[in-house]
Amino acid sequence: MDKKPVIAPKGRLQPRVKIEDVARKANVSPATVSRVLNHPDIVRPELRDRVMRHINDLAYTRDSAARALKSGRMRTVGVIVPTLALGIFAEGVEALQNRLSESGYTLFIANSQYDQRRELQELQSLIERGIDGIVLVGASHGRELRSLIEQASVPVITTYVAKAGGGIPAIGIDNESATREMTEYLLRLGHVRFGAIANVVAASNDRSRARLEGIQRALSDAGLPLKPTQIVKADYSLAQGRSALRQLLTDHPDTTAVICTTDTLAIGAMAEARKMGLAVPATLSITGFDDVELAAQMDPPLTTVSVPAAEIGRGAADYLINAIAGSPVPRSVVLPYRLVMRSSSAPPRSSARPARRGRNRDH
Amino acid sequence: MDKKPVIAPKGRLQPRVKIEDVARKANVSPATVSRVLNHPDIVRPELRDRVMRHINDLAYTRDSAARALKSGRMRTVGVIVPTLALGIFAEGVEALQNRLSESGYTLFIANSQYDQRRELQELQSLIERGIDGIVLVGASHGRELRSLIEQASVPVITTYVAKAGGGIPAIGIDNESATREMTEYLLRLGHVRFGAIANVVAASNDRSRARLEGIQRALSDAGLPLKPTQIVKADYSLAQGRSALRQLLTDHPDTTAVICTTDTLAIGAMAEARKMGLAVPATLSITGFDDVELAAQMDPPLTTVSVPAAEIGRGAADYLINAIAGSPVPRSVVLPYRLVMRSSSAPPRSSARPARRGRNRDH
DNA sequence: TCGATTTCTGAAATCGATTTCAGACTTAGG
DNA sequence: CCTAAGTCTGAAATCGATTTCAGAAATCGA
C-alpha cells in the first residue's frame, strides 16, 4: 500500500522530465529541443511546433541549475533593504520585482535591520548564490562590503540616495536638499522657532542623517542655527514621534514649526499635538517626509516630501538589467522629489514679521 | 592602459576560482577539497587545515549552480504575496526571510497583485528556478496552480488563512471566526443597525470574503441579516473607505456600527465620519481588521483584530524547512487572532434596549 | 618484520542543458 | 541534371562540484 507519496527524502520522487525525454518523444536530438526553447527562430516552424507540443505534453521545464551552470548567468538579482516594515521600501521592492520579472529575472530578498554586519552576511550569501546583480539601500556601506562586491565583480546599485561613496552608483533623491527646501519654505512662511525630530539613532541610516543636515544647514544659513535641545533624536516609530514632540515642547514651549525626517514621526507628533490641545497648523506647523498613503488623509493633511519609491525600484531594475547585459549605464541617477504642501503647515500665528501677503496660507 | 575593468560582457572577466584551482595549490585532488567543505570530519585534520588555508587565500566559494545541479537542492524558497504594500504582508515576509536565512535558505519574492493569472506565472517561474519550497497567501488558488505544485512535488504552505482547499496545508488565523466574534461583541454592546465595508472586489481576496461572511453569519444568527445595501464593497484603499462610509450612511443614515474588513478601510471611514461631523464612537462605532501600527494611534484608537503576521512568517519557514528535510509536518496550523477593543467602539447612543450594564463601554 | 585492517585520498563518472562543429539535406543556379 | 550555396539538425564537449569505487598509505596485532 505505498499509495501516499512519501516526501522525497533525497532526490525527487518522480524523476524530473529531462530535455532528453522530450527529445526522444519528439524524435529529435536534445540540441534541437534546446534550440526550440532558446532560439525558436532558427528551427523549422513545423518541427518547432512538434517539439513544442511534446514539451507541453510532458510539462517539461528546464533545470535552471544546469542552465545556470552552462551559461554562467543565474538571471537572478538580490536586494537588501533595512526592513520591509517601511512602506517606502516595500513599494520600491515591489516595483523592482515587477520590472525584473518582466525581463525574466527573479529577485532574492534579504533585510539588514539597519545592521551593517548583517548586511554583509546577507550579501555574502547572495554572492555565493551567484546573483547577477545587487540592489542596496543608502550610502553607508562598510569597506568590507565594497571590496566583496568588487571582488565578485557583480553589478551593484544603491537606492534612495543621490550619491554614495566607493564608486557605487546610486539612484534616488537628494535627501539633504529636500529638507533644506522644506525648511526654507517654512522660513518663508515666517517661522523663527524651529524644532526637528529625526530618526538618526540607527547607525546606518544615512538618509535621515542627510535630512537632518538639510534642516540644520538651511537654518544656519538663515542665522537661526538649531541648538542641540531643538533636535530630538528618535528611533523609527509613531510612538517615538509622540514622545519626541512632547520633549521638544517641554524644552521649547514657544516652538512654531516642527520638521520631522519621516512621516511616521510627523504623524506621531500630530497625534501628540492634538492630545496636548495644540492646533495644527494654527499654533504649530508640522512637516514629514516620505508621503505615505496616510499623509494625505490626516486631519489636517500632512505637508511632506514625496519620494518616488516605485520609480527608484524600476530604475534600479533597469540599471542592473543593462549593466548585466553590458550596455552602457549612467553613473548615477538623481530623481526629483516633490514638496507636497498640505495644511499641516501655515504661517505662525503671531509671526515675528507678518507674512508677506494676507492669505498666503499654503500651496 | 586596460586599467578600468570593463563590465564583463559575457562570462566573468576574472575567471572564477574553481575547486580545481584550490586543489592544485594545495596539492590535493578536487575531491579532497570538496570533502573539506562538505564533510570536514572525514579528512585528516592537518590536511584539512592546509586545504582550508588555501581556500581562504584564494577566497574560494563554491559555484552554487554546479552544486545545485549535482545535489538537486537549491536551498531556496519562494514566496508569492498579493502585494508588499500591505504592512501585514511585508511583516510576514520579513519574518519568513529572517527565519529562512538562519537555516541557510535564501528567499525569492514575487507578487501577484491579487491576480491569479500572475500568481500562476510567477509560480511557474519560481518552480523552473528549482525552489525547494513555496509560500503562498490565502485560500483561493486555481486548479492549474495546484496541479503545477503537485507535479513539481514542491513542498508548499499557504498563509494568513486557517485552511485551504486542494490538500494545501495552511498557517494563519480563522478570518471568518474573527469577524464573527467582533460582530457578536458589537451585538452585545447593543448595536442593531449595522453596516459592513469589505474589500472583496479583487477576485482572489478570500480573506476579506471570509471576514465578510463572518459578519453576515453573526448577524443572521442574531436575526439581523444584512441587506445588500448595508454591505459596501470596496477596493483596498483609504480613499475607498471614505467613500464607502459616505455611501453607507446615505442609504442607511441610522447606522450605528460599521465593521470594516481591514484597518485601512476603517481608518478611511473614521476620517470621513469626522468630516461628516459624526462622533466616533458616540454616534458611530467603527471597527477594523489587521491592527496596523497606526490603529492604536488613531483618535480614537481603533478597535480591531490583531493578526500575528510575524508568527505566520516564522511558522511558514519552519514548516518548509522541516518538509524539505523530510521531517514530519503538521497538517495545518491555526494561530490565534486577538480582538483588540479600543475606543472606536462603544454602545450605541440610544440603544434599542439599554446596554446590559451602565458603564459597559468597552474592553 | 609481515600480513590484515582501517583510514584516506584520487580518478573518473555524473548531474542536465547549451553550443560548437560538422555533416545531411534542401534549394537555387547554370 | 548536376554542382554550389544555404538551411537545419545531431554528436559530443563543456560548465563546476559531488561522490562512488578502488587503490595507496598507515596502523595494528602477532
Coordinates of N, CA, C and O in Angstrom, one line a residue, chain A residues 163-264:
Chain A
K163 N 23.7 60.0 -4.1 CA 25.1 59.5 -4.4 C 25.6 58.7 -3.2 O 25.2 58.9 -2.1
A164 N 26.6 57.9 -3.5 CA 27.2 57.0 -2.5 C 28.7 57.0 -2.7 O 29.1 57.2 -3.8
G165 N 29.4 56.7 -1.7 CA 30.8 56.7 -1.8 C 31.3 55.4 -2.5 O 30.5 54.5 -2.9
G166 N 32.6 55.2 -2.6 CA 33.2 54.0 -3.0 C 32.9 53.6 -4.4 O 32.9 52.4 -4.8
G167 N 32.5 54.6 -5.3 CA 32.3 54.3 -6.7 C 31.0 53.5 -6.9 O 30.9 52.9 -8.0
I168 N 30.2 53.4 -5.9 CA 28.9 52.7 -6.1 C 27.9 53.7 -6.8 O 27.6 54.7 -6.2
P169 N 27.3 53.3 -7.9 CA 26.3 54.1 -8.5 C 25.0 54.2 -7.6 O 24.8 53.2 -6.9
A170 N 24.3 55.2 -7.8 CA 23.1 55.4 -6.9 C 21.9 55.9 -7.7 O 22.1 56.5 -8.8
I171 N 20.7 55.6 -7.2 CA 19.5 56.1 -7.8 C 18.6 56.5 -6.7 O 18.3 55.7 -5.8
G172 N 18.2 57.8 -6.7 CA 17.4 58.2 -5.6 C 17.3 59.7 -5.6 O 17.5 60.4 -6.6
I173 N 16.9 60.2 -4.4 CA 16.7 61.6 -4.3 C 17.8 62.3 -3.4 O 18.5 61.6 -2.7
D174 N 17.9 63.6 -3.5 CA 18.8 64.3 -2.7 C 18.1 64.7 -1.4 O 17.4 65.6 -1.3
N175 N 18.3 63.8 -0.4 CA 17.6 64.0 0.8 C 17.9 65.3 1.5 O 17.0 66.0 2.0
E176 N 19.1 65.7 1.5 CA 19.5 66.9 2.2 C 18.9 68.1 1.5 O 18.3 69.0 2.2
S177 N 18.9 68.1 0.2 CA 18.3 69.2 -0.5 C 16.8 69.3 -0.2 O 16.3 70.4 -0.2
A178 N 16.2 68.2 -0.1 CA 14.7 68.2 0.1 C 14.4 68.8 1.4 O 13.5 69.7 1.5
T179 N 15.0 68.5 2.5 CA 14.7 69.1 3.8 C 15.1 70.6 3.8 O 14.5 71.4 4.5
R180 N 16.2 70.8 3.1 CA 16.6 72.2 3.0 C 15.5 73.1 2.4 O 15.1 74.1 2.9
E181 N 15.0 72.6 1.3 CA 13.9 73.3 0.7 C 12.7 73.4 1.6 O 12.0 74.5 1.6
M182 N 12.4 72.3 2.2 CA 11.2 72.3 3.1 C 11.4 73.4 4.2 O 10.5 74.1 4.6
T183 N 12.6 73.4 4.8 CA 12.9 74.4 5.8 C 12.8 75.8 5.3 O 12.2 76.7 5.9
E184 N 13.3 76.0 4.1 CA 13.2 77.3 3.5 C 11.8 77.8 3.3 O 11.4 78.9 3.5
Y185 N 11.0 76.8 2.9 CA 9.6 77.1 2.8 C 9.0 77.6 4.1 O 8.2 78.6 4.1
L186 N 9.3 76.9 5.2 CA 8.8 77.3 6.5 C 9.3 78.6 6.9 O 8.6 79.4 7.5
L187 N 10.6 78.9 6.5 CA 11.1 80.2 6.8 C 10.4 81.3 6.1 O 10.1 82.3 6.7
R188 N 10.1 81.0 4.9 CA 9.3 82.0 4.1 C 8.0 82.3 4.7 O 7.4 83.3 4.6
L189 N 7.4 81.2 5.3 CA 6.1 81.4 5.9 C 6.2 82.3 7.1 O 5.2 82.8 7.6
G190 N 7.4 82.5 7.6 CA 7.6 83.4 8.7 C 8.0 82.7 10.0 O 8.1 83.4 11.1
H191 N 8.2 81.4 10.0 CA 8.6 80.7 11.2 C 10.0 81.1 11.7 O 10.9 81.4 10.8
V192 N 10.2 81.1 13.0 CA 11.5 81.5 13.5 C 12.0 80.5 14.5 O 13.2 80.3 14.7
R193 N 11.0 79.9 15.2 CA 11.4 79.0 16.3 C 11.1 77.5 15.9 O 9.9 77.1 15.9
F194 N 12.1 76.8 15.5 CA 12.0 75.5 14.9 C 12.3 74.4 15.9 O 13.0 74.6 16.9
G195 N 11.8 73.3 15.6 CA 12.3 72.0 16.2 C 12.4 71.0 15.2 O 11.8 71.0 14.1
A196 N 13.3 70.0 15.4 CA 13.5 68.9 14.4 C 13.4 67.6 15.2 O 13.9 67.4 16.3
I197 N 12.7 66.6 14.6 CA 12.6 65.3 15.1 C 13.2 64.4 14.0 O 12.7 64.3 12.9
A198 N 14.2 63.7 14.4 CA 15.0 62.9 13.4 C 15.3 61.5 13.9 O 15.7 61.3 15.0
N199 N 15.0 60.5 13.0 CA 15.3 59.1 13.4 C 16.7 58.8 13.0 O 17.0 58.1 12.0
V200 N 17.7 59.3 13.7 CA 19.1 59.1 13.4 C 19.8 58.2 14.3 O 21.0 58.2 14.5
V201 N 19.0 57.4 15.0 CA 19.6 56.5 16.0 C 20.3 55.4 15.4 O 21.5 55.1 15.7
A202 N 19.7 54.7 14.4 CA 20.3 53.6 13.7 C 21.6 54.1 13.0 O 21.6 55.1 12.3
A203 N 22.6 53.4 13.3 CA 23.9 53.8 12.8 C 24.0 54.0 11.3 O 24.6 54.9 10.8
S204 N 23.3 53.2 10.6 CA 23.5 53.2 9.1 C 22.4 53.9 8.4 O 22.2 53.8 7.2
N205 N 21.6 54.7 9.2 CA 20.5 55.4 8.5 C 21.0 56.8 8.0 O 20.7 57.8 8.5
D206 N 21.8 56.7 6.9 CA 22.4 57.9 6.3 C 21.3 58.9 5.7 O 21.5 60.0 5.6
R207 N 20.2 58.3 5.3 CA 19.2 59.1 4.7 C 18.6 60.1 5.7 O 18.6 61.3 5.4
S208 N 18.2 59.6 6.9 CA 17.7 60.6 7.8 C 18.8 61.5 8.3 O 18.4 62.7 8.6
R209 N 20.0 61.1 8.3 CA 21.0 62.0 8.7 C 21.2 63.1 7.7 O 21.3 64.3 8.1
A210 N 21.1 62.8 6.5 CA 21.2 63.8 5.4 C 20.0 64.8 5.6 O 20.2 66.0 5.4
R211 N 18.9 64.2 5.9 CA 17.7 65.1 6.0 C 17.9 66.0 7.2 O 17.6 67.2 7.0
L212 N 18.4 65.5 8.3 CA 18.6 66.4 9.4 C 19.6 67.5 9.0 O 19.5 68.7 9.4
E213 N 20.7 67.1 8.3 CA 21.7 68.1 7.9 C 21.0 69.2 7.0 O 21.4 70.4 7.1
G214 N 20.1 68.8 6.2 CA 19.4 69.8 5.3 C 18.7 70.8 6.2 O 18.8 72.0 5.9
I215 N 18.1 70.4 7.2 CA 17.4 71.3 8.1 C 18.4 72.2 8.8 O 18.2 73.4 8.8
Q216 N 19.4 71.6 9.3 CA 20.4 72.4 10.0 C 21.0 73.5 9.1 O 21.2 74.6 9.5
R217 N 21.4 73.0 7.9 CA 22.1 73.9 7.0 C 21.2 75.1 6.7 O 21.6 76.3 6.7
A218 N 19.9 74.8 6.4 CA 19.0 75.9 6.0 C 18.8 76.9 7.1 O 18.8 78.1 6.9
L219 N 18.7 76.4 8.3 CA 18.5 77.3 9.5 C 19.8 78.0 9.8 O 19.7 79.2 10.2
S220 N 20.9 77.4 9.7 CA 22.2 78.1 9.9 C 22.3 79.2 8.9 O 22.6 80.4 9.2
D221 N 22.0 78.9 7.6 CA 22.1 79.9 6.6 C 21.2 81.1 6.9 O 21.4 82.2 6.5
A222 N 20.1 80.8 7.6 CA 19.1 81.9 7.9 C 19.5 82.6 9.2 O 18.7 83.4 9.7
G223 N 20.6 82.2 9.8 CA 21.0 82.8 11.0 C 20.2 82.3 12.2 O 20.2 82.9 13.2
L224 N 19.6 81.1 12.1 CA 18.9 80.6 13.2 C 19.3 79.1 13.5 O 18.5 78.2 13.6
P225 N 20.6 78.9 13.7 CA 21.1 77.6 13.9 C 20.3 76.9 15.1 O 20.0 77.5 16.1
L226 N 20.1 75.6 14.9 CA 19.4 74.8 15.9 C 20.3 74.5 17.1 O 21.5 74.1 16.9
K227 N 19.8 74.7 18.3 CA 20.5 74.2 19.5 C 20.3 72.7 19.6 O 19.2 72.2 19.2
P228 N 21.2 72.1 20.3 CA 21.0 70.6 20.4 C 19.7 70.2 21.0 O 19.1 69.2 20.6
T229 N 19.2 71.0 21.9 CA 17.9 70.6 22.5 C 16.7 70.8 21.6 O 15.6 70.4 21.8
Q230 N 17.0 71.5 20.5 CA 15.9 71.7 19.5 C 15.9 70.5 18.5 O 15.0 70.5 17.6
I231 N 16.8 69.6 18.7 CA 16.8 68.4 17.8 C 16.5 67.2 18.7 O 17.3 66.9 19.7
V232 N 15.5 66.5 18.5 CA 15.2 65.3 19.2 C 15.5 64.1 18.3 O 14.9 63.9 17.3
K233 N 16.4 63.3 18.8 CA 16.7 62.1 18.0 C 15.8 60.9 18.4 O 15.5 60.7 19.6
A234 N 15.3 60.2 17.5 CA 14.3 59.2 17.8 C 14.6 57.9 17.0 O 15.4 57.9 16.0
D235 N 14.0 56.9 17.4 CA 14.0 55.7 16.6 C 12.9 55.8 15.6 O 12.2 56.8 15.5
Y236 N 12.7 54.8 14.8 CA 11.6 54.9 13.8 C 10.3 54.3 14.4 O 10.1 53.1 14.4
S237 N 9.4 55.2 14.8 CA 8.1 54.7 15.2 C 7.2 55.8 15.6 O 7.6 56.9 15.9
L238 N 5.9 55.5 15.4 CA 4.9 56.5 15.7 C 5.0 57.0 17.1 O 4.9 58.2 17.4
A239 N 5.1 56.0 18.0 CA 5.2 56.4 19.4 C 6.3 57.3 19.7 O 6.2 58.2 20.6
Q240 N 7.5 57.1 19.1 CA 8.6 58.0 19.3 C 8.3 59.4 18.8 O 8.8 60.3 19.4
G241 N 7.5 59.5 17.8 CA 7.2 60.8 17.3 C 6.4 61.5 18.4 O 6.6 62.7 18.6
R242 N 5.5 60.8 19.1 CA 4.7 61.4 20.1 C 5.6 61.9 21.2 O 5.6 63.1 21.7
S243 N 6.5 61.0 21.7 CA 7.3 61.4 22.9 C 8.3 62.5 22.5 O 8.6 63.4 23.3
A244 N 8.8 62.4 21.3 CA 9.7 63.4 20.8 C 9.1 64.8 20.8 O 9.7 65.8 21.3
L245 N 7.9 64.9 20.4 CA 7.2 66.2 20.3 C 7.0 66.7 21.8 O 7.3 67.9 22.0
R246 N 6.6 65.8 22.6 CA 6.4 66.3 24.0 C 7.7 66.8 24.6 O 7.7 67.9 25.2
Q247 N 8.8 66.1 24.3 CA 10.0 66.5 24.9 C 10.4 67.9 24.3 O 10.9 68.8 25.0
L248 N 10.2 68.0 23.0 CA 10.6 69.2 22.3 C 9.9 70.4 22.9 O 10.4 71.5 23.2
L249 N 8.6 70.2 23.1 CA 7.8 71.3 23.6 C 8.0 71.6 25.1 O 7.7 72.7 25.6
T250 N 8.5 70.6 25.7 CA 8.8 70.8 27.2 C 10.0 71.8 27.2 O 10.1 72.7 28.0
D251 N 11.0 71.5 26.4 CA 12.2 72.3 26.4 C 12.0 73.7 25.7 O 12.6 74.7 26.1
H252 N 11.2 73.7 24.7 CA 11.0 74.9 23.9 C 9.5 75.1 23.6 O 9.0 74.9 22.5
P253 N 8.8 75.6 24.6 CA 7.3 75.7 24.5 C 6.9 76.6 23.4 O 5.7 76.5 22.9
D254 N 7.8 77.5 23.0 CA 7.3 78.5 22.0 C 7.6 78.1 20.6 O 7.5 78.9 19.7
T255 N 8.0 76.9 20.4 CA 8.2 76.4 19.0 C 7.0 76.5 18.1 O 5.9 76.3 18.6
T256 N 7.2 77.0 16.9 CA 6.1 77.1 16.0 C 6.1 76.2 14.8 O 5.1 76.0 14.1
A257 N 7.3 75.6 14.6 CA 7.4 74.7 13.4 C 8.2 73.5 13.8 O 9.3 73.6 14.3
V258 N 7.7 72.3 13.5 CA 8.5 71.1 13.8 C 8.7 70.3 12.5 O 7.7 70.0 11.8
I259 N 9.9 70.0 12.2 CA 10.2 69.3 10.9 C 10.7 67.9 11.3 O 11.6 67.7 12.1
C260 N 10.0 66.9 10.7 CA 10.3 65.5 11.0 C 10.9 64.9 9.8 O 10.6 65.3 8.7
T261 N 11.8 63.9 10.1 CA 12.5 63.3 8.9 C 11.7 62.1 8.4 O 12.2 61.5 7.4
T262 N 10.6 61.8 8.9 CA 9.8 60.8 8.3 C 8.3 61.1 8.6 O 8.0 61.8 9.6
D263 N 7.4 60.6 7.8 CA 6.0 60.8 8.0 C 5.5 60.2 9.3 O 4.7 60.7 10.0
T264 N 6.1 59.0 9.6 CA 5.7 58.3 10.8 C 5.9 59.1 12.0 O 5.0 59.2 12.9

